[in-house]
XYZ file of C-alpha atoms in Angstrom:
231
model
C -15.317 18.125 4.467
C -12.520 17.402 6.630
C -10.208 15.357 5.485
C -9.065 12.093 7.190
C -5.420 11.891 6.819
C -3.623 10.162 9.754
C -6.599 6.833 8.720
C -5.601 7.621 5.164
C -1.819 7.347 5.753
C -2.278 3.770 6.550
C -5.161 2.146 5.102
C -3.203 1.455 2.279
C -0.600 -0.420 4.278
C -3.980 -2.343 5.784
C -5.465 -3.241 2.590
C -2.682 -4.482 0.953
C -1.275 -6.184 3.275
C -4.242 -7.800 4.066
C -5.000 -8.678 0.352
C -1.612 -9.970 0.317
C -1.819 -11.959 3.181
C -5.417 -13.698 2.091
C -3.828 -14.538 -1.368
C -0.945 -16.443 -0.664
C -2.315 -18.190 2.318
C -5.287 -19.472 0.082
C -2.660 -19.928 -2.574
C -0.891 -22.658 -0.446
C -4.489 -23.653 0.543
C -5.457 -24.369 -3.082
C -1.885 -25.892 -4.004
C -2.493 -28.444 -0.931
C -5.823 -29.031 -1.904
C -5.283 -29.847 -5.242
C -2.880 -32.242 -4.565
C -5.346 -33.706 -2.218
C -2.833 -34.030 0.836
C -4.662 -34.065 3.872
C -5.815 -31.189 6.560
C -2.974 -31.309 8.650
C -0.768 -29.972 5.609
C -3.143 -27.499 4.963
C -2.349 -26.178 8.882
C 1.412 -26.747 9.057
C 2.034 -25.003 5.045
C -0.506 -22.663 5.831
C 0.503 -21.325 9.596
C 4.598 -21.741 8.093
C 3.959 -19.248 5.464
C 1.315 -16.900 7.353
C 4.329 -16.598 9.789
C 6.875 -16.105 7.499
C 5.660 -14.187 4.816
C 4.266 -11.366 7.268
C 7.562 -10.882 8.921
C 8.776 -10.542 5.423
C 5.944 -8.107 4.098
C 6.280 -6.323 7.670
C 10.361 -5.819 7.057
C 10.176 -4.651 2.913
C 7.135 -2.402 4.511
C 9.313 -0.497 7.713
C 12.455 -0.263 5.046
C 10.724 1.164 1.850
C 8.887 4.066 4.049
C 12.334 4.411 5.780
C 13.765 4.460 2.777
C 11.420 7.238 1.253
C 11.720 9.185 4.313
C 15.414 9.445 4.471
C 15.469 10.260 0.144
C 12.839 13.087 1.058
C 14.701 14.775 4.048
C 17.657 14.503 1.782
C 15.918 16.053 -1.392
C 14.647 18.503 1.596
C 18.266 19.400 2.974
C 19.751 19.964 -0.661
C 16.683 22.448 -1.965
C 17.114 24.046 1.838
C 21.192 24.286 0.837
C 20.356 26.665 -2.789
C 17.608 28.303 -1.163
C 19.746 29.680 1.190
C 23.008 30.139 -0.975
C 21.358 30.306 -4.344
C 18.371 31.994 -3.232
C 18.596 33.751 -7.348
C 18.948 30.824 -9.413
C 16.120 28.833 -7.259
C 13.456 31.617 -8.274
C 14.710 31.621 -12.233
C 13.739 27.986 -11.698
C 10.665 28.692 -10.027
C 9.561 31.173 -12.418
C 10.576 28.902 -15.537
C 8.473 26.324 -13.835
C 5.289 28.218 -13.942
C 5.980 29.619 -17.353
C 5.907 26.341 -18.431
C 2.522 25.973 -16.835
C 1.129 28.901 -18.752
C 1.492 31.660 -16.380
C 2.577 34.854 -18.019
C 6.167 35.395 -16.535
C 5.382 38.925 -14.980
C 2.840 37.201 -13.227
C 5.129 34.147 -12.057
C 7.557 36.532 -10.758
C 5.362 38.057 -8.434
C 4.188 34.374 -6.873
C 8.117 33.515 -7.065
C 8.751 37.194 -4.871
C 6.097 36.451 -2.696
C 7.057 32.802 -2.036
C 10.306 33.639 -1.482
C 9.482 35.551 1.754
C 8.502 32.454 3.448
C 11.549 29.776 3.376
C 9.143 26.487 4.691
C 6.464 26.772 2.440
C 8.984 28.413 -0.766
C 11.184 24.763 0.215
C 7.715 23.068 0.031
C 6.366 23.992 -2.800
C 9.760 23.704 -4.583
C 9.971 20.203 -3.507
C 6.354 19.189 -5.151
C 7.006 21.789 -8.452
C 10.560 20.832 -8.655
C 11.056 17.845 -7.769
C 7.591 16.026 -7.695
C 7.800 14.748 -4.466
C 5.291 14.973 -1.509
C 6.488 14.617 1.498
C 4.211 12.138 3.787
C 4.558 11.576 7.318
C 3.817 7.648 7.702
C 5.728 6.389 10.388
C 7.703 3.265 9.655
C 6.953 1.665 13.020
C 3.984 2.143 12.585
C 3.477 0.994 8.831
C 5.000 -2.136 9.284
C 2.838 -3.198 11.990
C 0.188 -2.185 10.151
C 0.796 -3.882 7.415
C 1.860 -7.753 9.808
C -1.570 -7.370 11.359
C -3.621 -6.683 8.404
C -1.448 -9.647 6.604
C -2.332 -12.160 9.721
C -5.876 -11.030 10.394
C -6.890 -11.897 6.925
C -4.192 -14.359 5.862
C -5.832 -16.834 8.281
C -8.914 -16.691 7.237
C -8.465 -19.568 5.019
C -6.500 -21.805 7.766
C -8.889 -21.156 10.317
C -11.401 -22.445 7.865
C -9.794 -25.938 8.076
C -9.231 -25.495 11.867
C -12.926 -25.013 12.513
C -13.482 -28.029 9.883
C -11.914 -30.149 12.642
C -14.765 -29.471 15.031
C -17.607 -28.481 12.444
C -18.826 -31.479 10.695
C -20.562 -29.208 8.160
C -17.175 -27.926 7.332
C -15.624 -31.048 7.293
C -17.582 -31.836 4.565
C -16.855 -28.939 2.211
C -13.486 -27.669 3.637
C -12.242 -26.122 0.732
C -15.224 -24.806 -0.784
C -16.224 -23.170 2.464
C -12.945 -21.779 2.395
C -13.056 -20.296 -1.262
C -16.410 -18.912 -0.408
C -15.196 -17.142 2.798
C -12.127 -16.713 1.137
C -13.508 -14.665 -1.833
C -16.046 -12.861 0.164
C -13.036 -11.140 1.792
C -11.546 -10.628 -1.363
C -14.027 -8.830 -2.358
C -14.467 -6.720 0.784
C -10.679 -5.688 0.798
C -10.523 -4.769 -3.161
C -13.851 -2.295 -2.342
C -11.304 -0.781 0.086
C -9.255 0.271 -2.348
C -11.119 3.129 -3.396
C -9.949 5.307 -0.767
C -7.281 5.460 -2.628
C -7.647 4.420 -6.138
C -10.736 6.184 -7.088
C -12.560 3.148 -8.532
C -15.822 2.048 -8.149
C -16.301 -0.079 -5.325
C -18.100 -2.771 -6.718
C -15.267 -2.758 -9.973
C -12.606 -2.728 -7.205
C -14.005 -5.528 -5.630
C -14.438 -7.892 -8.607
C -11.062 -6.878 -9.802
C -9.289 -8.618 -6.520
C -11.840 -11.447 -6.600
C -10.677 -12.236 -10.195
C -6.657 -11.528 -9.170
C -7.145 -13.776 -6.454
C -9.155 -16.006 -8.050
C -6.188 -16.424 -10.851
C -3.973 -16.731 -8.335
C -5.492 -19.779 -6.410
C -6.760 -21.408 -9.654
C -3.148 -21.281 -10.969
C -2.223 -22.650 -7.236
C -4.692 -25.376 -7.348
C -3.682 -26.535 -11.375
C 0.288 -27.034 -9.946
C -1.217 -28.558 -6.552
C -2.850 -31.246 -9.402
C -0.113 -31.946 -11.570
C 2.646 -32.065 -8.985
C 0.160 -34.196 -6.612
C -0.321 -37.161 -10.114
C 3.298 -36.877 -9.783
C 4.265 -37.958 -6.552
């Protein structure tokens, strides 16, 4: 089966951000509601931190992958360095490496020869045996604006919900429980994503983020309450 690894590079930056972007923004939703402030709060708190909290998730997102990038290539330029001028004590490494792995050392100095023959892919697999680290070639451009557009698309979900409300008399009606059914739908939908990456089962990734987000908006909607007696 061929594997799809330019999509897979990224979905993680979509679901996450996305999940990130639904949760707060219902967050606020829930906090507003429960203090039982009208619509137009909903909109202004809602749109405010949509804005500002995927500029912020977009930035931490292009300077963490820029970040990795620029450790790897140096990890990269400093096992390229004793390769070429310690080209001896890299393969004791190696082979003490592999020994620790089980392989008989005779054995481990043959794969260490043979390795050793081809600089890239000795540096490569020195980096993952070595070092642990797998080199991945997101693109931090790229990642970051995957990760703002994921975080609007589905962060205004539950704004739009009270911007439809305005025209929808159904909605207007049940505003916020339209919007924690939508809401929580999504939820669900995003957390079954997951298990491109997380191995899970979809329907236990799914009810995982419903519950997380759930907590989240509950605990949103209990301050929204006591702060809203307050004032």
């Amino acid at each position: 089966e061929k594997h799809q690894v330019e999509r897979g590079l990224y979905i993680k930056s979509f679901v996450y951000g996305g999940l990130d972007g639904i949760v707060t923004t219902f967050a606020v939703v829930a906090g507003v509601a429960g203090a039982n402030l009208s619509a137009s709060v909903v909109l202004i708190l809602g749109v405010a931190n949509l804005i500002a909290d995927g500029i912020s998730m977009a930035f931490g997102d292009y300077l963490s992958t820029k970040a990795e990038k620029e450790y790897m290539a140096a990890e990269r330029g400093r096992e390229t360095w004793e390769t070429r001028n310690y080209p001896e004590g890299e393969k004791r490494e190696m082979i003490e490496i592999y020994k620790a792995k089980g392989i008989p050392e005779a054995d481990a100095k043959t794969v260490v020869e043979a390795l050793s023959k081809h600089k890239k892919s000795w540096i490569d697999i020195m980096m993952v045996e070595e070092l642990g680290l797998v080199e991945k070639h997101e693109h931090p451009v790229k990642s970051a604006l995957v990760t703002f557009i994921s975080f609007i698309f589905f962060g205004s979900i539950p704004v739009l919900i009270y911007l439809i409300a305005r025209f929808v008399p159904f909605f207007a009606a049940r505003t916020f429980l339209a919007a924690c059914i939508i809401t929580g739908s999504t939820l669900f939908f995003l957390g079954t994503l997951k298990i491109y990456f997380t191995r899970q089962h979809w329907y236990r990734a799914g009810l995982e983020m419903l519950l997380l987000g759930g907590l989240a908006a509950t605990a949103a909607y209990v301050v929204g309450v006591l702060l809203g007696g307050m004032v």
